[in-house]
Short mmCIF file of C-alpha atoms in Angstrom, two decimals:
data_model
loop_
_atom_site.label_atom_id
_atom_site.label_comp_id
_atom_site.label_asym_id
_atom_site.label_seq_id
_atom_site.Cartn_x
_atom_site.Cartn_y
_atom_site.Cartn_z
CA MET A 335 0.00 0.00 0.00
CA LYS A 336 2.84 2.37 0.81
CA LEU A 337 4.34 1.79 -2.64
CA SER A 338 1.19 3.05 -4.41
CA TYR A 339 1.42 6.47 -2.64
CA SER A 340 5.05 6.96 -3.62
CA TRP A 341 4.41 6.66 -7.38
CA PRO A 342 2.37 9.89 -7.64
CA LEU A 343 4.99 11.69 -5.56
CA LEU A 344 7.80 10.36 -7.76
CA LEU A 345 5.88 11.30 -10.91
CA PHE A 346 5.34 14.84 -9.57
CA VAL A 347 9.04 15.27 -8.77
CA LEU A 348 10.07 14.03 -12.23
CA LEU A 349 7.64 16.30 -14.05
CA PHE A 350 8.67 19.33 -12.00
CA GLY A 351 12.34 18.53 -12.63
CA PHE A 352 11.86 18.38 -16.42
CA SER A 353 9.93 21.63 -16.52
CA SER A 354 12.69 23.35 -14.55
CA CYS A 355 15.32 22.19 -17.05
CA GLU A 356 13.26 23.45 -19.98
CA LYS A 357 12.87 26.88 -18.40
CA GLU A 358 16.60 27.09 -17.69
CA GLU A 359 17.40 26.24 -21.33
CA GLU A 360 14.94 28.87 -22.58
CA ASP A 361 16.56 31.50 -20.34
CA GLU A 362 20.00 30.62 -21.71
CA ASP A 363 18.71 30.92 -25.30
CA ASP A 364 17.30 34.37 -24.53
CA HIS A 365 20.82 35.60 -23.76
CA ASP A 366 22.48 34.09 -26.83
CA HIS A 367 23.09 37.48 -28.42
CA ALA A 368 25.92 39.89 -27.79
CA GLU A 369 25.48 43.00 -25.68
CA VAL A 370 26.13 46.02 -27.92
CA SER A 371 26.87 49.59 -26.83
CA ILE A 372 26.63 52.59 -29.17
CA ASN A 373 28.42 55.81 -28.16
CA PHE A 374 28.14 59.07 -30.08
CA LEU A 375 31.43 60.91 -29.60
CA SER A 376 30.77 63.69 -32.12
CA PRO A 377 28.58 65.66 -32.58
CA ALA A 378 27.02 66.02 -29.15
CA ASN A 379 23.36 65.11 -28.70
CA GLU A 380 21.26 68.29 -28.95
CA GLY A 381 24.48 70.19 -29.74
CA THR A 382 25.23 72.71 -32.47
CA VAL A 383 28.07 72.11 -34.92
CA ALA A 384 30.48 75.07 -35.04
CA ASP A 385 31.66 74.56 -38.64
CA PRO A 386 29.00 72.87 -40.80
CA SER A 387 31.45 72.56 -43.72
CA GLN A 388 33.52 70.13 -41.63
CA THR A 389 30.97 68.29 -39.52
CA HIS A 390 32.81 65.47 -37.80
CA ILE A 391 30.75 62.33 -37.21
CA HIS A 392 32.36 59.90 -34.76
CA VAL A 393 30.53 56.89 -33.37
CA GLN A 394 32.02 54.03 -31.40
CA VAL A 395 30.25 50.68 -31.28
CA THR A 396 31.42 48.04 -28.80
CA SER A 397 30.31 44.51 -28.04
CA ASP A 398 31.35 41.62 -25.83
CA GLU A 399 31.50 39.52 -29.03
CA ASP A 400 32.59 40.33 -32.58
CA LEU A 401 30.36 42.88 -34.30
CA HIS A 402 29.14 42.10 -37.78
CA ASP A 403 26.88 44.64 -39.46
CA ILE A 404 26.48 48.26 -38.42
CA TYR A 405 24.24 50.74 -40.23
CA VAL A 406 24.57 54.53 -39.89
CA TYR A 407 21.81 56.86 -41.09
CA LEU A 408 21.86 60.67 -41.30
CA GLN A 409 18.91 62.76 -42.36
CA VAL A 410 17.40 66.18 -41.90
CA GLU A 411 14.85 65.90 -39.10
CA GLY A 412 11.42 65.25 -40.63
CA ASP A 413 12.81 64.30 -44.06
CA SER A 414 12.78 60.64 -45.10
CA SER A 415 15.75 60.91 -47.48
CA TYR A 416 19.28 60.21 -46.29
CA ILE A 417 22.42 62.34 -46.57
CA ALA A 418 25.37 60.64 -48.30
CA PRO A 419 27.41 58.73 -47.34
CA PHE A 420 24.99 57.79 -44.55
CA GLY A 421 22.15 56.48 -46.64
CA PRO A 422 22.81 54.10 -44.89
CA MET A 423 26.52 53.61 -44.42
CA THR A 424 27.07 49.90 -43.90
CA VAL A 425 30.08 48.74 -41.92
CA HIS A 426 30.89 45.04 -41.78
CA GLU A 427 33.75 44.20 -39.44
CA HIS A 428 34.64 41.35 -37.18
CA ALA A 429 35.90 43.22 -34.12
CA THR A 430 34.63 43.98 -30.62
CA THR A 431 35.16 47.74 -31.08
CA VAL A 432 34.43 49.65 -34.27
CA ASP A 433 35.08 53.39 -34.68
CA ILE A 434 33.15 55.07 -37.47
CA GLU A 435 34.52 58.49 -38.36
CA GLU A 436 33.54 60.68 -41.29
CA ASP A 437 33.81 64.39 -42.05
CA ILE A 438 30.84 65.69 -43.99
CA ASP A 439 29.96 69.07 -45.48
CA LEU A 440 26.55 70.25 -44.25
CA SER A 441 27.10 73.93 -45.15
CA SER A 442 24.48 73.76 -47.94
CA TYR A 443 21.76 73.57 -45.27
CA PRO A 444 20.46 76.75 -43.61
CA ALA A 445 21.64 77.64 -40.11
CA GLY A 446 19.41 76.04 -37.48
CA THR A 447 18.72 72.90 -39.51
CA GLU A 448 18.25 69.92 -37.20
CA PHE A 449 19.66 66.50 -38.12
CA HIS A 450 18.85 62.98 -36.98
CA LEU A 451 21.81 60.57 -36.69
CA GLU A 452 20.97 56.93 -36.06
CA VAL A 453 23.11 53.83 -35.62
CA GLU A 454 21.85 50.26 -35.72
CA ALA A 455 24.17 47.38 -34.79
CA CYS A 456 23.50 43.67 -35.05
CA GLU A 457 23.70 41.72 -31.80
CA GLY A 458 24.90 38.55 -33.50
CA HIS A 459 25.94 37.10 -36.84
CA ASP A 460 22.37 36.42 -37.97
CA CYS A 461 21.27 39.94 -37.01
CA ASP A 462 18.07 38.63 -35.42
CA GLU A 463 18.29 41.35 -32.78
CA LYS A 464 19.62 44.89 -33.13
CA GLU A 465 20.67 47.68 -30.82
CA THR A 466 19.56 51.09 -32.10
CA GLN A 467 20.49 54.53 -30.76
CA HIS A 468 20.04 58.02 -32.19
CA ILE A 469 20.87 61.64 -31.48
CA HIS A 470 19.82 65.03 -32.83
CA PHE A 471 22.11 67.95 -33.60
CA SER A 472 21.90 71.29 -35.41
CA ILE A 473 24.12 73.47 -37.53
#
């Protein structure tokens, strides 16, 4: 009689144990992508560029694993078209730190024009997840 009560208890323990393992595996899969950090070094967010004819764009992207694809977009705020060479600029490197630097002439735009600079970096080779950051600046 005692044996018949232990079977349901054993079955419960086994089922609970398997469900715990599945949850742990799912949690590990959720963190299978690299942590990516995007830092805008120039221009400053909400800043004004002193010399629009030599606007220096400098972005640093870092990751705890090799980066693969990085996309950089620049556009006039409220305009859907992109400003070359950021339409988008695609950078494909296998490194944990990538510096993107470009000098661009924005002097053809009127003073006070606001720009939107956006960077999107893949968090793994398949690019299933992306880290995206943006800033705004004026001339």
